[in-house]
Structure formats: C-alpha cells, structure tokens
XYZ file of C-alpha atoms in Angstrom:
671
model
C -53.920 5.170 7.819
C -52.845 2.806 10.605
C -53.310 3.486 14.282
C -52.125 1.825 17.491
C -55.288 1.495 19.567
C -53.641 0.027 22.667
C -50.070 -1.023 23.309
C -50.481 -4.063 21.058
C -53.614 -3.489 18.901
C -53.454 -2.283 15.298
C -56.365 -0.603 13.480
C -56.467 0.094 9.742
C -58.513 2.996 8.336
C -59.402 3.758 4.723
C -58.822 7.489 4.242
C -61.398 9.696 2.574
C -64.370 8.851 4.788
C -62.081 7.248 7.431
C -63.756 3.840 7.403
C -62.260 1.338 9.816
C -61.760 -2.244 8.698
C -63.591 -4.766 10.839
C -60.482 -6.784 11.691
C -57.985 -5.681 14.281
C -54.601 -7.279 14.744
C -53.214 -7.939 18.182
C -49.431 -8.010 18.296
C -47.636 -10.433 20.631
C -45.787 -7.573 22.345
C -45.807 -3.816 22.830
C -45.515 -1.805 19.605
C -42.523 0.588 19.679
C -42.719 2.105 16.174
C -44.222 1.549 12.749
C -43.878 2.830 9.186
C -45.897 2.955 5.971
C -44.335 3.224 2.548
C -45.343 5.809 -0.029
C -48.417 4.951 -2.094
C -47.107 3.663 -5.458
C -48.002 5.607 -8.578
C -51.312 4.474 -10.067
C -52.451 2.701 -6.890
C -54.696 3.664 -3.979
C -52.851 2.250 -1.007
C -49.528 1.139 0.351
C -49.336 -2.641 0.460
C -47.278 -3.188 3.602
C -46.934 -1.892 7.135
C -43.713 -2.369 9.135
C -44.094 -2.679 12.912
C -41.300 -2.717 15.496
C -42.062 -4.598 18.722
C -40.511 -4.564 22.172
C -39.422 -8.212 21.791
C -36.594 -7.087 19.429
C -38.427 -7.979 16.227
C -39.761 -6.188 13.163
C -42.886 -7.600 11.519
C -44.256 -6.868 8.052
C -48.075 -6.658 8.013
C -50.114 -6.921 4.803
C -52.565 -4.104 3.990
C -54.167 -5.955 1.077
C -57.989 -5.522 1.439
C -58.429 -9.260 0.826
C -55.998 -10.183 3.579
C -55.785 -7.098 5.769
C -53.455 -6.965 8.817
C -52.168 -10.493 8.274
C -48.470 -11.076 9.057
C -46.135 -11.553 6.082
C -42.646 -11.857 7.538
C -40.570 -11.168 10.623
C -36.948 -10.279 11.357
C -35.177 -10.549 14.704
C -33.080 -7.586 15.820
C -30.082 -7.303 18.155
C -31.730 -4.370 19.962
C -35.213 -2.791 20.176
C -36.252 -0.766 17.133
C -36.416 2.987 17.699
C -37.650 4.060 14.258
C -38.674 2.550 10.900
C -38.772 3.997 7.391
C -39.821 2.363 4.098
C -38.341 3.978 0.970
C -37.949 3.123 -2.699
C -34.385 3.614 -3.966
C -32.226 2.500 -6.867
C -33.499 0.551 -9.862
C -34.706 -3.006 -10.401
C -33.399 -5.028 -13.312
C -36.510 -6.902 -14.407
C -40.126 -7.569 -13.567
C -40.866 -9.526 -10.410
C -43.228 -12.401 -11.096
C -45.518 -14.473 -8.981
C -45.363 -18.170 -8.232
C -46.702 -19.146 -11.678
C -44.313 -16.775 -13.525
C -47.207 -14.455 -14.347
C -47.052 -10.794 -13.341
C -49.307 -10.049 -10.390
C -51.247 -6.840 -9.763
C -48.419 -5.385 -7.697
C -45.538 -6.627 -9.849
C -46.804 -5.479 -13.232
C -45.320 -2.000 -12.959
C -42.093 -2.703 -11.061
C -39.806 -2.849 -14.098
C -39.257 0.911 -14.040
C -39.342 1.322 -10.266
C -36.656 1.049 -7.646
C -36.135 -1.502 -4.924
C -38.143 -1.104 -1.707
C -35.956 -0.915 1.402
C -36.935 -1.091 5.040
C -34.596 1.047 7.149
C -34.519 0.112 10.834
C -32.992 2.453 13.409
C -32.067 0.644 16.621
C -31.791 1.990 20.141
C -28.077 1.060 20.295
C -27.152 3.449 17.456
C -27.124 0.893 14.609
C -28.904 1.332 11.272
C -30.132 -1.758 9.390
C -31.166 -1.625 5.736
C -33.012 -4.646 4.362
C -34.779 -5.344 1.063
C -38.570 -5.643 1.237
C -40.066 -7.901 -1.437
C -42.906 -5.934 -3.145
C -45.000 -9.087 -3.695
C -44.556 -11.418 -0.735
C -43.338 -8.928 1.883
C -40.283 -11.035 2.701
C -37.175 -9.366 4.153
C -33.732 -10.201 2.755
C -30.197 -8.862 2.232
C -29.749 -7.009 5.527
C -26.867 -4.542 5.813
C -25.625 -2.971 9.031
C -23.927 0.332 9.896
C -23.065 1.886 13.251
C -24.053 5.577 13.276
C -23.496 6.826 16.819
C -24.124 6.453 20.516
C -27.758 7.631 20.554
C -30.885 5.788 19.301
C -31.394 6.221 15.559
C -34.413 8.221 14.358
C -35.339 8.002 10.666
C -37.084 10.558 8.441
C -38.043 10.238 4.779
C -37.046 13.144 2.503
C -36.645 13.716 -1.246
C -33.277 14.286 -2.871
C -32.682 14.745 -6.626
C -36.223 13.647 -7.389
C -35.998 10.349 -5.496
C -36.485 9.224 -1.925
C -33.727 9.383 0.675
C -33.489 8.756 4.408
C -32.207 11.128 7.072
C -30.861 9.142 10.039
C -30.234 10.969 13.318
C -28.050 9.645 16.106
C -25.200 11.446 17.893
C -24.632 12.907 14.422
C -26.858 13.159 11.353
C -26.436 10.875 8.325
C -27.991 10.886 4.861
C -28.713 7.607 3.052
C -29.285 8.089 -0.680
C -28.731 6.507 -4.088
C -26.335 8.378 -6.384
C -24.497 7.314 -9.544
C -25.493 3.642 -9.339
C -24.469 3.100 -5.727
C -25.701 3.715 -2.212
C -24.145 6.427 -0.096
C -24.430 6.799 3.660
C -22.733 10.087 4.430
C -22.538 12.115 7.658
C -23.719 15.709 7.391
C -21.221 18.422 8.277
C -23.700 20.182 10.522
C -24.837 20.417 14.119
C -26.722 17.564 15.759
C -30.396 17.527 14.714
C -33.319 16.080 16.670
C -36.265 15.981 14.237
C -36.564 16.682 10.523
C -38.924 16.582 7.572
C -38.766 17.221 3.856
C -39.331 20.831 2.815
C -40.084 22.366 -0.574
C -40.606 25.970 -1.656
C -39.935 28.192 -4.644
C -36.530 29.173 -3.274
C -35.592 25.679 -2.069
C -37.153 22.856 -4.070
C -35.552 20.021 -2.078
C -34.785 21.178 1.429
C -35.006 19.932 4.989
C -36.734 21.621 7.895
C -35.228 20.454 11.180
C -35.117 21.133 14.909
C -31.810 21.544 16.730
C -32.110 22.223 20.495
C -34.647 25.098 20.588
C -34.144 26.419 17.031
C -35.934 25.709 13.753
C -33.599 25.371 10.777
C -34.078 25.021 7.029
C -31.239 23.206 5.253
C -30.301 22.488 1.652
C -27.852 19.689 0.849
C -25.091 20.004 -1.729
C -22.095 18.073 -3.072
C -23.892 14.736 -3.218
C -21.451 11.884 -3.747
C -18.597 13.692 -1.988
C -16.834 11.614 0.647
C -15.018 14.368 2.534
C -16.061 17.816 3.623
C -13.178 20.254 3.650
C -12.717 23.674 5.215
C -9.743 25.749 4.032
C -7.749 28.143 6.204
C -5.301 30.411 4.322
C -1.628 30.427 5.364
C 1.203 32.786 4.439
C 3.650 30.129 3.236
C 3.455 26.492 2.153
C 2.831 24.154 5.123
C 5.684 21.635 5.279
C 4.862 19.787 8.500
C 2.525 19.996 11.451
C 2.274 18.507 14.907
C -0.799 18.092 17.113
C -0.646 19.038 20.780
C -1.734 15.826 22.570
C -3.698 17.526 25.376
C -5.636 20.212 23.483
C -5.724 18.878 19.908
C -4.446 22.200 18.574
C -2.087 22.268 15.601
C 1.417 23.689 15.329
C 2.259 24.236 11.657
C 5.678 24.761 10.062
C 5.386 27.036 7.014
C 8.307 27.362 4.606
C 8.603 28.762 1.083
C 11.530 28.825 -1.301
C 12.056 31.924 -3.471
C 10.209 34.084 -0.922
C 10.798 37.076 1.350
C 9.910 37.394 5.016
C 7.744 40.355 6.087
C 10.771 42.072 7.608
C 12.763 41.720 4.381
C 9.809 42.953 2.308
C 9.610 46.137 4.381
C 13.385 46.637 4.146
C 13.257 46.149 0.367
C 10.415 48.653 0.132
C 12.407 51.224 2.077
C 15.451 50.571 -0.110
C 13.459 50.990 -3.348
C 11.835 54.179 -2.035
C 15.260 55.583 -1.150
C 16.506 54.727 -4.645
C 13.534 56.640 -6.105
C 14.468 59.691 -4.040
C 18.147 59.447 -4.976
C 17.401 59.098 -8.697
C 15.285 62.284 -8.789
C 16.829 65.655 -9.549
C 16.480 68.800 -7.449
C 13.410 69.962 -9.378
C 11.642 66.605 -8.978
C 12.666 66.011 -5.358
C 9.267 66.931 -3.894
C 7.381 64.785 -6.419
C 9.791 61.887 -5.818
C 9.221 62.125 -2.050
C 5.460 61.953 -2.572
C 5.801 58.952 -4.893
C 8.169 57.194 -2.483
C 5.832 57.740 0.477
C 2.857 56.516 -1.563
C 4.861 53.424 -2.598
C 5.734 52.641 1.033
C 2.160 53.093 2.262
C 0.555 51.147 -0.583
C -0.310 47.592 0.447
C -1.162 45.257 -2.430
C -2.961 42.041 -1.402
C -0.750 39.073 -2.272
C -3.823 36.896 -2.907
C -4.524 39.100 -5.947
C -1.109 40.362 -7.080
C 1.048 37.416 -5.890
C 4.074 37.733 -3.635
C 7.416 39.153 -4.806
C 9.925 36.560 -5.987
C 13.131 36.635 -3.989
C 15.320 34.403 -6.155
C 16.936 30.997 -5.765
C 18.409 30.110 -2.401
C 16.218 32.517 -0.426
C 13.775 31.055 2.096
C 11.023 32.410 4.345
C 9.618 30.437 7.290
C 7.401 30.757 10.323
C 5.675 28.641 12.982
C 1.926 29.071 13.401
C -0.399 27.808 16.130
C -3.886 27.052 14.813
C -7.196 26.083 16.365
C -8.435 23.510 13.790
C -12.081 23.770 14.876
C -12.551 27.502 14.319
C -9.475 28.295 12.211
C -8.156 30.936 14.616
C -4.418 31.662 14.594
C -3.153 31.412 18.176
C 0.421 32.614 17.635
C 3.033 33.164 14.912
C 6.813 32.879 15.314
C 8.619 34.317 12.242
C 12.139 33.215 11.310
C 14.837 35.388 9.783
C 15.480 35.409 6.040
C 17.150 32.295 4.542
C 16.150 29.940 7.379
C 14.042 27.000 6.199
C 12.145 24.695 8.561
C 12.882 21.110 7.500
C 11.412 19.058 10.375
C 9.413 19.380 13.572
C 8.081 17.257 16.430
C 6.363 17.574 19.823
C 7.887 15.607 22.704
C 8.473 15.449 26.453
C 11.939 15.439 28.027
C 12.368 13.147 31.026
C 15.041 15.422 32.445
C 12.527 18.296 32.639
C 10.397 17.662 35.711
C 7.633 20.113 34.741
C 5.749 17.548 32.616
C 5.331 20.104 29.823
C 5.475 19.393 26.114
C 8.328 20.834 24.068
C 8.522 21.684 20.373
C 11.709 20.785 18.496
C 12.218 22.522 15.142
C 14.928 21.574 12.633
C 16.170 24.577 10.626
C 18.458 24.703 7.564
C 20.507 27.827 6.851
C 21.092 29.229 3.349
C 20.021 25.993 1.694
C 20.482 25.602 -2.069
C 18.602 22.718 -3.625
C 20.654 21.962 -6.744
C 23.518 21.465 -6.219
C 22.739 20.811 -2.575
C 24.737 23.358 -0.571
C 24.018 24.456 2.981
C 25.632 26.580 5.639
C 24.734 24.156 8.427
C 21.587 23.984 10.481
C 20.178 24.209 13.962
C 17.606 22.656 16.281
C 15.402 25.151 18.121
C 13.600 24.146 21.312
C 10.357 25.828 22.416
C 8.337 25.211 25.574
C 4.617 24.850 24.826
C 2.000 26.475 27.028
C -0.369 23.892 28.680
C -3.273 25.286 26.610
C -1.084 25.526 23.467
C -1.970 29.211 23.184
C 1.685 30.274 23.081
C 5.222 28.863 22.914
C 8.364 30.118 24.643
C 11.781 30.002 22.943
C 14.330 28.085 25.052
C 17.574 27.814 23.075
C 19.157 27.002 19.710
C 21.672 24.203 19.076
C 23.939 24.684 16.061
C 24.747 21.568 14.014
C 26.903 21.032 10.951
C 24.222 19.464 8.708
C 20.540 19.859 7.858
C 18.221 18.258 10.471
C 16.038 16.300 8.049
C 13.981 14.411 10.658
C 13.154 14.691 14.365
C 11.301 12.340 16.721
C 10.785 11.824 20.437
C 12.373 8.687 21.878
C 12.225 7.559 25.522
C 12.123 11.106 26.882
C 14.889 12.312 24.559
C 15.171 13.725 21.047
C 16.186 11.654 18.021
C 17.623 13.846 15.264
C 18.698 12.954 11.742
C 21.524 15.429 11.064
C 22.341 14.789 7.421
C 23.367 11.117 7.393
C 24.092 10.938 11.142
C 21.503 9.705 13.644
C 21.883 11.303 17.076
C 20.184 11.249 20.458
C 19.982 14.597 22.248
C 18.850 15.477 25.754
C 17.672 18.828 27.064
C 20.279 21.180 28.502
C 20.051 24.652 29.998
C 21.718 26.501 27.106
C 21.582 23.951 24.299
C 20.865 20.300 23.548
C 23.343 17.749 24.878
C 24.555 15.050 22.465
C 24.341 11.576 24.032
C 25.188 9.120 21.234
C 25.162 8.803 17.444
C 25.263 6.368 14.524
C 27.176 7.280 11.338
C 26.293 4.261 9.174
C 23.277 5.660 7.272
C 24.439 5.999 3.625
C 23.100 9.325 2.324
C 20.540 11.440 4.190
C 17.940 10.726 6.888
C 14.462 11.877 5.842
C 12.169 10.136 8.342
C 12.393 8.653 11.847
C 9.866 6.390 13.587
C 10.326 4.917 17.062
C 8.640 2.183 19.097
C 9.983 0.573 22.252
C 13.755 0.175 21.970
C 13.689 0.180 18.171
C 14.222 3.081 15.792
C 13.153 2.903 12.137
C 15.248 5.308 10.062
C 14.468 6.135 6.418
C 17.279 7.072 4.061
C 16.579 9.313 1.090
C 17.346 6.514 -1.400
C 18.235 3.355 0.535
C 14.889 2.465 2.122
C 14.535 1.799 5.865
C 17.124 0.784 8.463
C 16.059 -1.038 11.633
C 18.101 0.179 14.615
C 18.199 -1.046 18.216
C 19.119 1.323 21.040
C 21.111 -0.346 23.810
C 20.767 1.819 26.882
C 23.426 -0.006 28.905
C 26.106 0.550 26.243
C 24.485 3.813 25.008
C 24.703 2.586 21.400
C 22.506 2.772 18.298
C 23.111 -0.446 16.313
C 21.714 -1.310 12.855
C 20.464 -4.894 13.013
C 18.418 -5.161 9.774
C 17.709 -3.300 6.539
C 15.921 -3.643 3.189
C 17.143 -5.512 0.120
C 15.795 -2.939 -2.373
C 16.654 0.749 -2.727
C 13.606 2.938 -2.128
C 13.471 6.740 -2.402
C 11.393 7.180 0.729
C 8.827 9.992 1.032
C 6.708 8.707 3.951
C 6.582 5.817 6.422
C 4.358 4.637 9.245
C 4.615 1.769 11.710
C 1.995 -0.971 11.514
C 3.400 -3.002 14.420
C 6.716 -3.681 16.147
C 8.084 -5.674 13.177
C 6.191 -4.099 10.253
C 6.503 -0.739 8.514
C 4.703 0.745 5.487
C 6.896 2.696 3.059
C 5.996 5.110 0.245
C 8.560 6.247 -2.333
C 8.888 9.127 -4.790
C 7.959 6.938 -7.790
C 4.417 6.312 -6.555
C 4.910 2.912 -4.914
C 3.685 1.675 -1.544
C 5.262 -1.363 0.079
C 5.078 -3.104 3.439
C 8.279 -4.508 4.966
C 8.307 -6.969 7.866
C 11.089 -8.495 9.915
C 11.004 -12.328 9.838
C 10.617 -14.247 13.094
C 14.229 -15.377 12.810
C 15.525 -11.796 13.034
C 16.905 -10.767 16.409
C 17.702 -7.226 17.476
C 20.088 -8.427 20.198
C 23.230 -7.845 18.130
C 26.606 -6.348 18.963
C 28.597 -3.801 17.052
C 32.086 -4.833 15.967
C 34.343 -1.827 16.609
C 37.552 -3.869 16.138
C 36.756 -5.134 12.637
C 37.885 -8.685 13.535
C 34.679 -10.364 12.339
C 34.981 -12.506 9.253
C 34.020 -10.881 5.970
C 30.996 -13.125 5.379
C 29.542 -12.242 8.799
C 29.600 -8.504 8.290
C 26.466 -8.274 6.196
C 24.583 -9.028 3.012
C 24.564 -6.790 -0.061
C 26.954 -4.371 1.685
C 24.414 -3.837 4.455
C 23.182 -5.383 7.671
C 23.471 -9.115 8.285
C 19.667 -9.476 8.560
C 17.091 -8.436 5.962
C 13.417 -7.530 6.078
C 10.828 -9.318 3.945
C 8.599 -7.621 1.411
C 5.000 -8.396 2.424
C 3.192 -6.355 -0.227
C 3.874 -3.920 -3.063
C 1.559 -1.710 -5.104
C 2.011 1.123 -7.598
C -0.408 3.912 -6.667
C 0.624 6.155 -9.561
C 0.952 9.331 -7.478
C 3.669 10.400 -5.045
C 2.474 9.592 -1.520
C 3.420 12.375 0.890
C 1.799 11.037 4.062
C 0.943 7.624 5.511
C -1.083 7.116 8.675
C -2.747 4.164 10.387
C -6.131 5.493 11.487
C -9.850 4.842 11.943
C -12.064 7.031 9.764
C -15.485 6.178 11.210
C -16.698 5.521 14.768
C -16.707 1.811 15.478
C -14.792 1.077 12.274
C -11.608 -0.907 11.801
C -8.139 0.537 11.293
C -6.946 1.253 7.769
C -3.777 2.645 6.225
C -4.660 6.152 5.010
C -2.477 7.916 2.454
C -2.415 11.393 0.904
C -0.639 12.210 -2.353
C 1.079 15.214 -3.887
C -1.843 15.621 -6.319
C -4.381 15.924 -3.491
C -5.758 12.377 -3.471
C -6.772 10.795 -0.169
C -6.981 7.000 -0.272
C -6.938 3.959 1.973
C -5.396 0.498 2.054
C -7.641 -1.811 4.072
C -6.671 -5.242 5.449
C -8.659 -8.379 4.682
C -9.952 -10.144 7.776
C -10.510 -13.539 6.136
C -9.087 -15.635 3.336
C -12.581 -15.933 1.852
C -12.805 -12.168 1.281
C -9.348 -12.109 -0.284
C -10.216 -14.928 -2.710
C -13.515 -13.255 -3.619
C -11.958 -9.885 -4.493
C -9.038 -11.554 -6.245
C -11.464 -13.302 -8.609
C -13.511 -10.113 -9.044
C -10.365 -8.153 -9.926
C -9.365 -10.830 -12.440
C -12.770 -10.683 -14.151
C -12.781 -6.867 -14.159
C -9.358 -6.811 -15.854
C -10.805 -8.859 -18.712
C -14.293 -7.345 -18.950
C -13.458 -3.681 -18.325
C -9.950 -2.885 -19.650
C -8.586 0.692 -19.380
C -9.625 3.171 -22.071
C -6.055 3.734 -23.278
C -5.430 0.015 -23.669
C -2.635 -0.297 -21.112
C -2.488 -3.584 -19.250
C -3.775 -3.095 -15.706
C -1.441 -5.641 -14.124
C 1.549 -4.074 -15.856
C 0.591 -0.608 -14.597
C 0.228 -1.678 -10.964
C 3.636 -3.405 -11.263
C 5.439 -0.446 -12.847
C 8.498 -0.593 -10.544
C 7.970 -3.591 -8.269
C 5.736 -6.556 -9.023
C 2.355 -6.063 -7.379
C 2.125 -8.386 -4.399
C -0.708 -9.135 -1.956
C -2.633 -5.957 -2.846
C -5.891 -5.887 -4.812
C -7.045 -2.828 -6.747
C -10.213 -1.635 -5.008
C -10.765 1.135 -7.574
C -10.993 -1.487 -10.317
C -13.364 -3.657 -8.264
C -15.598 -0.628 -7.550
C -16.062 -0.152 -11.310
C -18.262 -3.258 -11.214
C -21.111 -1.001 -10.058
C -20.901 1.146 -13.194
C -20.466 -1.436 -15.975
C -23.243 -2.750 -18.191
C -25.825 -4.946 -16.355
C -25.235 -7.768 -18.837
C -21.531 -7.809 -17.942
C -22.441 -7.675 -14.258
C -24.577 -10.805 -14.665
C -21.860 -12.548 -16.659
C -19.186 -11.861 -14.023
C -21.540 -12.820 -11.191
C -22.415 -16.067 -12.971
C -18.738 -16.979 -13.370
C -18.271 -16.377 -9.633
C -21.427 -18.399 -8.771
C -23.073 -15.379 -7.181
C -25.729 -12.796 -7.983
C -24.965 -9.139 -8.825
C -26.631 -8.094 -5.561
C -24.288 -10.320 -3.564
C -21.243 -8.772 -5.241
C -22.590 -5.254 -4.633
C -23.150 -6.144 -0.981
C -19.566 -7.396 -0.636
C -18.244 -4.161 -2.122
C -20.410 -2.058 0.159
C -19.537 -4.091 3.255
C -15.783 -3.702 2.893
C -16.199 -0.005 2.081
C -18.411 0.794 5.064
C -16.351 -1.357 7.435
C -13.364 0.964 7.098
C -14.242 4.255 5.491
C -17.601 5.461 4.189
C-alpha cells in the first residue's frame, strides 16, 4: 500500500501487519494522482508505482524492497494528469532478459504474460497509453487519443478474463484487447462518473457505476463491434432521407414496388368481401355475411404474414418525419397508389421571405422498370414547420419526365427531369421554370452544387461539370469525364474534386486540372470549328482521374464526414450489402510509402484463400490508382508472428512499430 503523507511525500506500507518502510520519498511537486499495478501471479508485491505530479510529469517509482521508492523513469505530459491506471494486456512474444542476457527474478515468468501498459488520463480530455518495461520501469511507445471535453478518469475492470480500462470523459470509453488488437470503443450509454468492476453469480463480469445520483450495474456485450445500431421499423423501403438543419430531425421517403397503399388494401378487402357475398346462394347468405365481416375485421400483422403482393408496375409511397434520438414518428404523408418517390431535398427559396425550409419531393407516376415506361412525374413542394413536427402541402408541378434528382442551388431548386437539367423558383400555384440544359445524354441520377458550379451525374456517362451564368441565365457544360461510369453515388471533396461510385463496385476520384476554366460560352449558332467543339463527343475540357479502387460491393452512399470528436475528415461509404467503410487521406508521403510497402509484403506473404491475385481483384474494371487496401494491411495483426517479424525486418522496423502505425491511422479517423 502506498500513501501520500503530505502534498509531496510518499510512504510505502507492507500489508498484513501494515509495517512502514523507513524511507520516505519527497516528490519535487504536488502529487495529483497515483496508481499501483496488480500483484503478479506467484509474487507478493507490485514492482512499480506510477505518480502524476502537478508539473505535468508522470514518474515511475520502484517498490523493490532493496531499492524502495527510488525513481525509475519520467515522462513529460502536455497537460496535468487527472488519473493513472496500470494494466496488463495482450501477449508478449518472448522472455525479457536483463543486461547480461540472463532472466531476472521479475522477467522469468513473463513469457506467458501480457504487456504492462500505463494509461494516463489528462485534464484536457486526452488519454495516453504507454508501455511500461517490467524490468527497468522505462516508459516507451506512447499512443494518444482524444476522448472528450472533460478530464479523463480511469478505472480498472475485468473483461473476458483479462484486464481492461474504463475511461470516463464527456462520454465513457472502454479500452480492451480483443482478437489480437487493441480496441478503444465508446459505450452506447449515459455519461458515467465513477465505476468499478463487479462480479456476481448472475453477472460474472459486470460494472457498477454512478451516473448523477443513481447507482447502475452494467454488463458489456458485442466486444469488437465498431458501430452500435438501433433499428426503427418502417412500412416501406426507405429510398432517401433529408435532415432538417435546425432540429436534426429526419424526413424519410419510403417507396416500395409491387406493394399496395393502406387505402388500396382496404378497398381490396371490401371488394373481396363483396365477392364472397355475391358468390353465396340464398341459403348461405347469412353465413357468407358473417365470413365477409370477419374477413374485413381480421388484421394480420405484416411482420409475420408478409404484405400482399400487388403486381408489377404498382407502387406505394409515403413521407415520414422521424425523431432519430427516440425513434418517434412525427408525421406521415401517404401518397396515392402508383406514385413512387424518386428524389427529395430540403432547401430555402430566396423568393420566400419567411426564412422557412421547404421540402421538394420528386414523384414518378405509373413507372414500369423494364422496359422503362412512365406516365410523367411531378415535383411536390411542402413547407416545413420550424420544429419539423409537421409539413404543409403547398402545390404540385406536373412535368413530362421522372424527376431523378433534386438539389437546392442559390435559393432555387435544381431538378433533373429525365435527361434535362432545370432551375425552378417558387411560385404561388406551381414551380416556375427559369432555365434548362438539354445536353445530358441519358438520365440524371444525382446533382451536387457548390458556388456557381453544378455537378450532374448521368446514369451511365459519369459526371458533367456545369457552370451557371446568372447574367445570361444559362447552364453551360464546361468539362466532363473521359470514361463512362454507371453512377450510384457522388460527393464533393472540394470545388474541383468529386468522388464517384458506380454500380460495378468501383470508387474513383475525379479532379479538374488547373488549366480548366469554367468561364466558357455556349455556341448557339454552331459556327465554331469542328475540332473546337469537344473531345470524345463531349465537352472541350476533361477531368483527371486521381484515384480508382474496386470495393467489390455496390456503393449506395458517399459522404465526407468526421466519425470521432477531434478526428480528421474521411470519405465514408455504405454499400448495398450493408457494409460501412471509409477511405482516409494520407497526410504525409512517408505514411504513403510505409503502407505501400506493407501492402506489397502482405500480398506476397498472405495471399487470398481462393488464390485470386489481390492486385487483379482491386483492378477489376479500372486499374487501381493511388489507393492502398487497408483491409489487407490490417491482416498483419492476425498473421503468424514469424511472418510478422520477417515483414518487419524487410521494412527495417519492429512488429510493434508496424502495429502502432496501423493503430494510429485507424484512430486518427475512425475508431
């Protein structure tokens, strides 16, 4: 047992009879916190004491009876230490030896034990994890992670038979070792203040914690999971959603093919009941009436019995407002049978002086998928309540084609009506068409806007870069792509760069060269020379392909976002199969070269089970360019230790250094 006698004096007691050692150690500054490790198996004492001082340092003090309370090492900190915790996690590869290569008393049994880590919680919300040498007490290999805005408090618990650390800041995190790698995962729970390990017959590895003025007992599950998901059931398949900027509430467009609306279901029920009555004879009329009434009143849950199939070409749609925190439905706006919602966006109209947000919904009528036949479409405008608790229908604008994409643009509405790009403004009875561009080849499926530029995605001809000239009221194509791409999702990375995903599982990044200018004029007279009209039957300027990568699954959504507080931006994608992944940018050439060499070694040392060439797979449609396979690099943590040493030796590094690089780039962006 160690005790702080004054602000800077340390006393060491031998438990049992509580005998105090004669020496006391006076620290150079006020002691803020300290921590003892667990007593190793087969020994009588912990060998080291960690002490955090007010001078922004952590000192390791020896508890060896022959050299008690003598300093071993010190580490400077960027902020005062709030809490310390010494834990043993992971596994060591071989026996640690002393200076003469002979096992010492403390190192003789370390071959089967884990590595000792000192976790340091700082007052600025940062967690440091550093390796504590079990023989000399030296500190090395420090890793940093920002947890929250409050000082970090650390508590040692047990998880799956080994030690873990519960770190509490503005949210609670769990640091543990699982499947040959470290995890630092936030808990999907309320903010906790204090905690301790808890074990009982009902809960062998639990946590007892304090939150505000309540005592709680928790049990952790789904170790190794990155995301926590909560499901809210919907009536139809969600096709698109928009987030209200002021309240954060969601407006969801639900559409299903081969489905009935509730109104049509009730009408069909009445029709079938009437047919039952008509088919019965005079003697069975009373029985038929009873059966028909029972059929009408019987409600079969569709979750169990499935929904009735309407047939091809029949659609059911509705708009739902949802509170994403609690899952409450705020409102539902049903559509009539055979109307399918194809696109949706939230925007403000400059012409409306109320400052309210409006919801634009693109609807297709009587759409048949193959062959593609439609009876036109419409754009519905709704006014959104300031609290997003309700929406008010304004008017409907009939159009001749399906509105495949909608977007707000400079206080107006950009609409992709089939292959025509139009700008609409708000009118009293319908939308007012301001200008249009008819040069998109097939069908517009996505629209992005920034500044005066519009980035329009065609269903099979990649992205067109369009400049809006307000003075001439024109939309002019000034650049396009050299390759056909069947676009499923896009997102803007900056004013000149756009990320594109296609239906064959590829992701590419296109950028406009510095020589490209968007100050171009349209040629309505056709007097320009043939060689000035464009390249490859397109625009006169072309975008450059910056990177290409075959993901292997159809990407349905791309978004530039930050997943963790204080983290850097990454390109997040979600696929049709349910995968959520991230493309992260390299911040230095050194990191790129390191992971490029690691990927090369992993291709040779750990080939795929089915024997397919990794480079060939990632270049299935377009040659892989400027993208490294992080999934392949992460497999380094799970391969044989001998192969790990061999790869590390070829890269002139140690396995721990490679593991640290992998962890650093993972925690910098995601988890």
